[in-house]
Amino acid sequence: MIDGHGDDLFRYGGAVKVNFSTNIPQRVDHSGLLDHLSRQGDIFRNYPEPAPLSVERKLAALHGLDERNVIVTNGATEAIYLLAHAWMGRRSVIIAPTFREYQDACSVFGHTVNFVGSLEELPEGPDMVWLCNPNNPTGHVYDREALLDAVDSHKTTVFVVDQAYAAYSVKEVLTIDDVEARDNMVMLHSLTKQYMVPGLRIGYAVGSGAIMDRLRGLRMPWSVNSVAISAAHYLIDNSWQYRIDAVPLHNEACRLVRALREMGIEAADTDCNFILASLKRGSSAALKTWLVGHHGLLIRDASNFEGLSPRHFRIAAQSRDENNLLINAMEQWNML
């Protein structure tokens, strides 16, 4: 999905003052990372590792895994497409609404796709189940035991559990140990989200050695560039600089939910820092255009998520002052 992602800041030049369309906090000090990269004199002169094995080794050691159980990719998105490719032409179930790339990757590689709304609706016998935890765009976190029960009761089905936003959750999510103990689950992680560096496309998948080997056989050489590899080493080694305090972000998200509801706008409860809302009148596309034009605030038009309507939009909590700007702007919109 080239044109349908939320953070389309690039379309607006310098018009956007606060970006609520991305689920990643914006006020992050990356001075240490920038200094590190500026001292890597050969980073542009030489080819990167054909496969980012040095980062895989580091992540495997960090999680106490065999190196065979980790594959590093060009963002979690590359892992999604590799998985869809590895099971080309099979039957997939997607728990929706959710991240659109699962659907698009399955379409590219000829999957038959069925959509369900919950774990309880899972049919018997699909080859793959795709879900996001916390879920994008709803912010919902699956009950841990219910999710593991579903995985364990469908042993011939590969469950792809995308935990890109795990660090933002105030509820318990699955662990590396949960994946290591099962042959039919792949967990996706995003260094992009964990370290708040969306411009650096680097993520990784964890799963059984057999599944990871299958993905390695399809991965193109040099899919992760030298800058991303060097940055990944710095970020992992200096993770203490990037601790995400999920509770205050969640508190601000809940405050946004309450403010929207007071305006008569539907807003769903969330377990993390972003929320899904729905207008009573008008379209999210019109609201998005108006907010950028009049206030320099960018939101996510969520109408292209499977099962959602032209009224749906997603916002992510930023600082309290920035969130107040959005609340005040939404109040003005509501009075038009």
GROMACS .gro file of N, CA, C and O in nm, residues 48-126:
model
  316
   48PRO      N    1   2.670  -0.255   0.234
   48PRO     CA    2   2.637  -0.313   0.365
   48PRO      C    3   2.656  -0.464   0.363
   48PRO      O    4   2.685  -0.524   0.258
   49GLU      N    5   2.639  -0.525   0.478
   49GLU     CA    6   2.634  -0.671   0.483
   49GLU      C    7   2.522  -0.719   0.389
   49GLU      O    8   2.413  -0.662   0.389
   50PRO      N    9   2.547  -0.821   0.308
   50PRO     CA   10   2.439  -0.873   0.221
   50PRO      C   11   2.315  -0.912   0.298
   50PRO      O   12   2.202  -0.892   0.252
   51ALA      N   13   2.333  -0.968   0.416
   51ALA     CA   14   2.225  -0.991   0.512
   51ALA      C   15   2.273  -0.933   0.646
   51ALA      O   16   2.391  -0.948   0.680
   52PRO      N   17   2.185  -0.867   0.722
   52PRO     CA   18   2.230  -0.796   0.843
   52PRO      C   19   2.257  -0.891   0.960
   52PRO      O   20   2.195  -0.884   1.066
   53LEU      N   21   2.353  -0.980   0.939
   53LEU     CA   22   2.379  -1.086   1.038
   53LEU      C   23   2.431  -1.030   1.169
   53LEU      O   24   2.403  -1.086   1.276
   54SER      N   25   2.506  -0.919   1.165
   54SER     CA   26   2.560  -0.865   1.290
   54SER      C   27   2.448  -0.817   1.381
   54SER      O   28   2.456  -0.833   1.504
   55VAL      N   29   2.343  -0.760   1.323
   55VAL     CA   30   2.229  -0.716   1.405
   55VAL      C   31   2.149  -0.837   1.453
   55VAL      O   32   2.101  -0.840   1.566
   56GLU      N   33   2.137  -0.938   1.367
   56GLU     CA   34   2.067  -1.060   1.409
   56GLU      C   35   2.138  -1.125   1.528
   56GLU      O   36   2.073  -1.171   1.622
   57ARG      N   37   2.270  -1.128   1.523
   57ARG     CA   38   2.346  -1.186   1.635
   57ARG      C   39   2.321  -1.107   1.763
   57ARG      O   40   2.303  -1.164   1.871
   58LYS      N   41   2.321  -0.975   1.750
   58LYS     CA   42   2.302  -0.891   1.868
   58LYS      C   43   2.163  -0.909   1.927
   58LYS      O   44   2.146  -0.918   2.050
   59LEU      N   45   2.062  -0.915   1.843
   59LEU     CA   46   1.925  -0.933   1.891
   59LEU      C   47   1.905  -1.072   1.950
   59LEU      O   48   1.837  -1.088   2.052
   60ALA      N   49   1.966  -1.172   1.888
   60ALA     CA   50   1.956  -1.307   1.942
   60ALA      C   51   2.017  -1.313   2.082
   60ALA      O   52   1.958  -1.372   2.175
   61ALA      N   53   2.133  -1.252   2.100
   61ALA     CA   54   2.197  -1.249   2.231
   61ALA      C   55   2.111  -1.172   2.331
   61ALA      O   56   2.097  -1.213   2.448
   62LEU      N   57   2.052  -1.062   2.287
   62LEU     CA   58   1.968  -0.981   2.374
   62LEU      C   59   1.849  -1.060   2.427
   62LEU      O   60   1.813  -1.050   2.545
   63HIS      N   61   1.789  -1.141   2.341
   63HIS     CA   62   1.670  -1.217   2.379
   63HIS      C   63   1.700  -1.358   2.427
   63HIS      O   64   1.607  -1.433   2.462
   64GLY      N   65   1.827  -1.397   2.427
   64GLY     CA   66   1.863  -1.531   2.468
   64GLY      C   67   1.818  -1.637   2.370
   64GLY      O   68   1.779  -1.748   2.410
   65LEU      N   69   1.825  -1.606   2.239
   65LEU     CA   70   1.779  -1.695   2.134
   65LEU      C   71   1.896  -1.748   2.053
   65LEU      O   72   2.004  -1.687   2.049
   66ASP      N   73   1.873  -1.857   1.984
   66ASP     CA   74   1.966  -1.901   1.880
   66ASP      C   75   1.956  -1.803   1.763
   66ASP      O   76   1.847  -1.753   1.732
   67GLU      N   77   2.069  -1.774   1.701
   67GLU     CA   78   2.067  -1.680   1.588
   67GLU      C   79   1.973  -1.723   1.477
   67GLU      O   80   1.918  -1.640   1.403
   68ARG      N   81   1.951  -1.850   1.465
   68ARG     CA   82   1.864  -1.901   1.359
   68ARG      C   83   1.719  -1.857   1.378
   68ARG      O   84   1.641  -1.857   1.283
   69ASN      N   85   1.682  -1.817   1.500
   69ASN     CA   86   1.543  -1.783   1.531
   69ASN      C   87   1.511  -1.636   1.508
   69ASN      O   88   1.399  -1.591   1.538
   70VAL      N   89   1.606  -1.559   1.454
   70VAL     CA   90   1.586  -1.415   1.434
   70VAL      C   91   1.621  -1.379   1.290
   70VAL      O   92   1.724  -1.422   1.238
   71ILE      N   93   1.536  -1.299   1.226
   71ILE     CA   94   1.569  -1.243   1.096
   71ILE      C   95   1.542  -1.094   1.100
   71ILE      O   96   1.436  -1.050   1.145
   72VAL      N   97   1.641  -1.014   1.059
   72VAL     CA   98   1.629  -0.868   1.055
   72VAL      C   99   1.589  -0.826   0.915
   72VAL      O  100   1.644  -0.877   0.816
   73THR      N  101   1.496  -0.733   0.908
   73THR     CA  102   1.437  -0.695   0.779
   73THR      C  103   1.428  -0.544   0.765
   73THR      O  104   1.448  -0.469   0.861
   74ASN      N  105   1.396  -0.502   0.644
   74ASN     CA  106   1.378  -0.360   0.614
   74ASN      C  107   1.243  -0.315   0.670
   74ASN      O  108   1.143  -0.307   0.598
   75GLY      N  109   1.241  -0.288   0.800
   75GLY     CA  110   1.117  -0.262   0.870
   75GLY      C  111   1.040  -0.392   0.888
   75GLY      O  112   1.066  -0.492   0.820
   76ALA      N  113   0.943  -0.392   0.979
   76ALA     CA  114   0.859  -0.510   0.995
   76ALA      C  115   0.782  -0.539   0.867
   76ALA      O  116   0.744  -0.653   0.841
   77THR      N  117   0.764  -0.437   0.784
   77THR     CA  118   0.687  -0.455   0.660
   77THR      C  119   0.752  -0.556   0.567
   77THR      O  120   0.683  -0.637   0.503
   78GLU      N  121   0.885  -0.555   0.556
   78GLU     CA  122   0.950  -0.655   0.471
   78GLU      C  123   0.921  -0.796   0.522
   78GLU      O  124   0.896  -0.889   0.443
   79ALA      N  125   0.920  -0.813   0.653
   79ALA     CA  126   0.890  -0.945   0.710
   79ALA      C  127   0.749  -0.989   0.674
   79ALA      O  128   0.724  -1.107   0.647
   80ILE      N  129   0.655  -0.894   0.672
   80ILE     CA  130   0.516  -0.926   0.635
   80ILE      C  131   0.511  -0.980   0.493
   80ILE      O  132   0.446  -1.082   0.466
   81TYR      N  133   0.580  -0.915   0.401
   81TYR     CA  134   0.578  -0.959   0.262
   81TYR      C  135   0.655  -1.090   0.243
   81TYR      O  136   0.616  -1.173   0.160
   82LEU      N  137   0.762  -1.109   0.319
   82LEU     CA  138   0.834  -1.235   0.311
   82LEU      C  139   0.746  -1.351   0.359
   82LEU      O  140   0.746  -1.460   0.299
   83LEU      N  141   0.671  -1.329   0.464
   83LEU     CA  142   0.582  -1.434   0.515
   83LEU      C  143   0.472  -1.466   0.415
   83LEU      O  144   0.441  -1.583   0.389
   84ALA      N  145   0.412  -1.363   0.356
   84ALA     CA  146   0.308  -1.386   0.256
   84ALA      C  147   0.366  -1.460   0.136
   84ALA      O  148   0.301  -1.548   0.077
   85HIS      N  149   0.489  -1.427   0.098
   85HIS     CA  150   0.555  -1.494  -0.014
   85HIS      C  151   0.583  -1.641   0.020
   85HIS      O  152   0.560  -1.731  -0.063
   86ALA      N  153   0.630  -1.665   0.142
   86ALA     CA  154   0.665  -1.801   0.182
   86ALA      C  155   0.544  -1.894   0.183
   86ALA      O  156   0.558  -2.015   0.163
   87TRP      N  157   0.425  -1.839   0.204
   87TRP     CA  158   0.301  -1.917   0.203
   87TRP      C  159   0.215  -1.877   0.083
   87TRP      O  160   0.094  -1.872   0.092
   88MET      N  161   0.280  -1.853  -0.030
   88MET     CA  162   0.211  -1.807  -0.150
   88MET      C  163   0.092  -1.897  -0.185
   88MET      O  164   0.101  -2.020  -0.182
   89GLY      N  165  -0.020  -1.831  -0.216
   89GLY     CA  166  -0.137  -1.903  -0.264
   89GLY      C  167  -0.215  -1.977  -0.156
   89GLY      O  168  -0.308  -2.052  -0.188
   90ARG      N  169  -0.183  -1.955  -0.031
   90ARG     CA  170  -0.251  -2.026   0.078
   90ARG      C  171  -0.374  -1.949   0.127
   90ARG      O  172  -0.411  -1.847   0.072
   91ARG      N  173  -0.432  -1.999   0.236
   91ARG     CA  174  -0.551  -1.938   0.294
   91ARG      C  175  -0.513  -1.859   0.419
   91ARG      O  176  -0.456  -1.915   0.514
   92SER      N  177  -0.547  -1.731   0.420
   92SER     CA  178  -0.516  -1.645   0.534
   92SER      C  179  -0.644  -1.589   0.595
   92SER      O  180  -0.742  -1.562   0.525
   93VAL      N  181  -0.639  -1.570   0.726
   93VAL     CA  182  -0.744  -1.502   0.800
   93VAL      C  183  -0.681  -1.379   0.864
   93VAL      O  184  -0.573  -1.387   0.925
   94ILE      N  185  -0.746  -1.265   0.849
   94ILE     CA  186  -0.698  -1.139   0.907
   94ILE      C  187  -0.804  -1.090   1.005
   94ILE      O  188  -0.921  -1.079   0.971
   95ILE      N  189  -0.760  -1.061   1.129
   95ILE     CA  190  -0.852  -1.006   1.228
   95ILE      C  191  -0.855  -0.855   1.210
   95ILE      O  192  -0.755  -0.786   1.233
   96ALA      N  193  -0.968  -0.804   1.164
   96ALA     CA  194  -0.980  -0.665   1.120
   96ALA      C  195  -1.080  -0.589   1.208
   96ALA      O  196  -1.162  -0.650   1.277
   97PRO      N  197  -1.071  -0.451   1.205
   97PRO     CA  198  -0.979  -0.371   1.124
   97PRO      C  199  -0.837  -0.377   1.180
   97PRO      O  200  -0.818  -0.384   1.301
   98THR      N  201  -0.740  -0.372   1.090
   98THR     CA  202  -0.601  -0.380   1.132
   98THR      C  203  -0.511  -0.325   1.022
   98THR      O  204  -0.559  -0.278   0.918
   99PHE      N  205  -0.382  -0.333   1.046
   99PHE     CA  206  -0.281  -0.280   0.954
   99PHE      C  207  -0.302  -0.334   0.814
   99PHE      O  208  -0.308  -0.456   0.793
  100ARG      N  209  -0.310  -0.246   0.716
  100ARG     CA  210  -0.350  -0.283   0.581
  100ARG      C  211  -0.245  -0.368   0.509
  100ARG      O  212  -0.277  -0.440   0.414
  101GLU      N  213  -0.120  -0.361   0.552
  101GLU     CA  214  -0.015  -0.433   0.478
  101GLU      C  215  -0.034  -0.585   0.482
  101GLU      O  216   0.012  -0.654   0.391
  102TYR      N  217  -0.099  -0.640   0.585
  102TYR     CA  218  -0.124  -0.784   0.585
  102TYR      C  219  -0.210  -0.820   0.463
  102TYR      O  220  -0.180  -0.915   0.389
  103GLN      N  221  -0.316  -0.745   0.444
  103GLN     CA  222  -0.407  -0.768   0.332
  103GLN      C  223  -0.337  -0.749   0.198
  103GLN      O  224  -0.352  -0.831   0.106
  104ASP      N  225  -0.259  -0.643   0.188
  104ASP     CA  226  -0.193  -0.614   0.060
  104ASP      C  227  -0.087  -0.717   0.028
  104ASP      O  228  -0.071  -0.759  -0.087
  105ALA      N  229  -0.011  -0.761   0.129
  105ALA     CA  230   0.091  -0.863   0.106
  105ALA      C  231   0.026  -0.994   0.063
  105ALA      O  232   0.075  -1.062  -0.029
  106CYS      N  233  -0.084  -1.029   0.128
  106CYS     CA  234  -0.155  -1.152   0.090
  106CYS      C  235  -0.209  -1.141  -0.053
  106CYS      O  236  -0.206  -1.239  -0.128
  107SER      N  237  -0.255  -1.024  -0.090
  107SER     CA  238  -0.306  -1.004  -0.226
  107SER      C  239  -0.195  -1.020  -0.329
  107SER      O  240  -0.213  -1.085  -0.433
  108VAL      N  241  -0.079  -0.962  -0.302
  108VAL     CA  242   0.035  -0.971  -0.394
  108VAL      C  243   0.072  -1.117  -0.420
  108VAL      O  244   0.105  -1.156  -0.533
  109PHE      N  245   0.065  -1.200  -0.316
  109PHE     CA  246   0.111  -1.339  -0.327
  109PHE      C  247  -0.004  -1.439  -0.334
  109PHE      O  248   0.014  -1.557  -0.303
  110GLY      N  249  -0.119  -1.393  -0.380
  110GLY     CA  250  -0.227  -1.484  -0.419
  110GLY      C  251  -0.296  -1.559  -0.308
  110GLY      O  252  -0.350  -1.667  -0.331
  111HIS      N  253  -0.299  -1.504  -0.189
  111HIS     CA  254  -0.371  -1.569  -0.080
  111HIS      C  255  -0.521  -1.553  -0.098
  111HIS      O  256  -0.570  -1.452  -0.149
  112THR      N  257  -0.594  -1.652  -0.052
  112THR     CA  258  -0.737  -1.637  -0.030
  112THR      C  259  -0.755  -1.581   0.110
  112THR      O  260  -0.708  -1.640   0.208
  113VAL      N  261  -0.819  -1.465   0.122
  113VAL     CA  262  -0.825  -1.394   0.250
  113VAL      C  263  -0.968  -1.387   0.301
  113VAL      O  264  -1.060  -1.350   0.227
  114ASN      N  265  -0.985  -1.421   0.427
  114ASN     CA  266  -1.110  -1.401   0.498
  114ASN      C  267  -1.085  -1.308   0.615
  114ASN      O  268  -0.978  -1.314   0.679
  115PHE      N  269  -1.182  -1.221   0.642
  115PHE     CA  270  -1.171  -1.127   0.754
  115PHE      C  271  -1.267  -1.169   0.865
  115PHE      O  272  -1.381  -1.206   0.839
  116VAL      N  273  -1.217  -1.164   0.988
  116VAL     CA  274  -1.303  -1.187   1.104
  116VAL      C  275  -1.280  -1.072   1.202
  116VAL      O  276  -1.183  -0.996   1.190
  117GLY      N  277  -1.370  -1.062   1.300
  117GLY     CA  278  -1.361  -0.950   1.392
  117GLY      C  279  -1.299  -0.982   1.527
  117GLY      O  280  -1.273  -0.891   1.606
  118SER      N  281  -1.272  -1.110   1.554
  118SER     CA  282  -1.218  -1.147   1.685
  118SER      C  283  -1.156  -1.286   1.679
  118SER      O  284  -1.176  -1.362   1.584
  119LEU      N  285  -1.083  -1.319   1.785
  119LEU     CA  286  -1.026  -1.453   1.797
  119LEU      C  287  -1.135  -1.559   1.800
  119LEU      O  288  -1.116  -1.670   1.747
  120GLU      N  289  -1.247  -1.527   1.860
  120GLU     CA  290  -1.355  -1.623   1.875
  120GLU      C  291  -1.415  -1.663   1.740
  120GLU      O  292  -1.479  -1.768   1.728
  121GLU      N  293  -1.396  -1.579   1.639
  121GLU     CA  294  -1.453  -1.606   1.507
  121GLU      C  295  -1.358  -1.681   1.414
  121GLU      O  296  -1.391  -1.703   1.297
  122LEU      N  297  -1.241  -1.719   1.464
  122LEU     CA  298  -1.146  -1.788   1.377
  122LEU      C  299  -1.204  -1.920   1.327
  122LEU      O  300  -1.253  -2.001   1.405
  123PRO      N  301  -1.197  -1.944   1.195
  123PRO     CA  302  -1.246  -2.071   1.141
  123PRO      C  303  -1.141  -2.181   1.159
  123PRO      O  304  -1.027  -2.155   1.200
  124GLU      N  305  -1.178  -2.302   1.128
  124GLU     CA  306  -1.083  -2.412   1.132
  124GLU      C  307  -1.003  -2.417   1.002
  124GLU      O  308  -1.057  -2.391   0.894
  125GLY      N  309  -0.875  -2.447   1.014
  125GLY     CA  310  -0.797  -2.484   0.898
  125GLY      C  311  -0.728  -2.379   0.814
  125GLY      O  312  -0.673  -2.413   0.709
  126PRO      N  313  -0.722  -2.247   0.853
  126PRO     CA  314  -0.647  -2.154   0.768
  126PRO      C  315  -0.497  -2.184   0.777
  126PRO      O  316  -0.449  -2.241   0.876
   0.00000   0.00000   0.00000
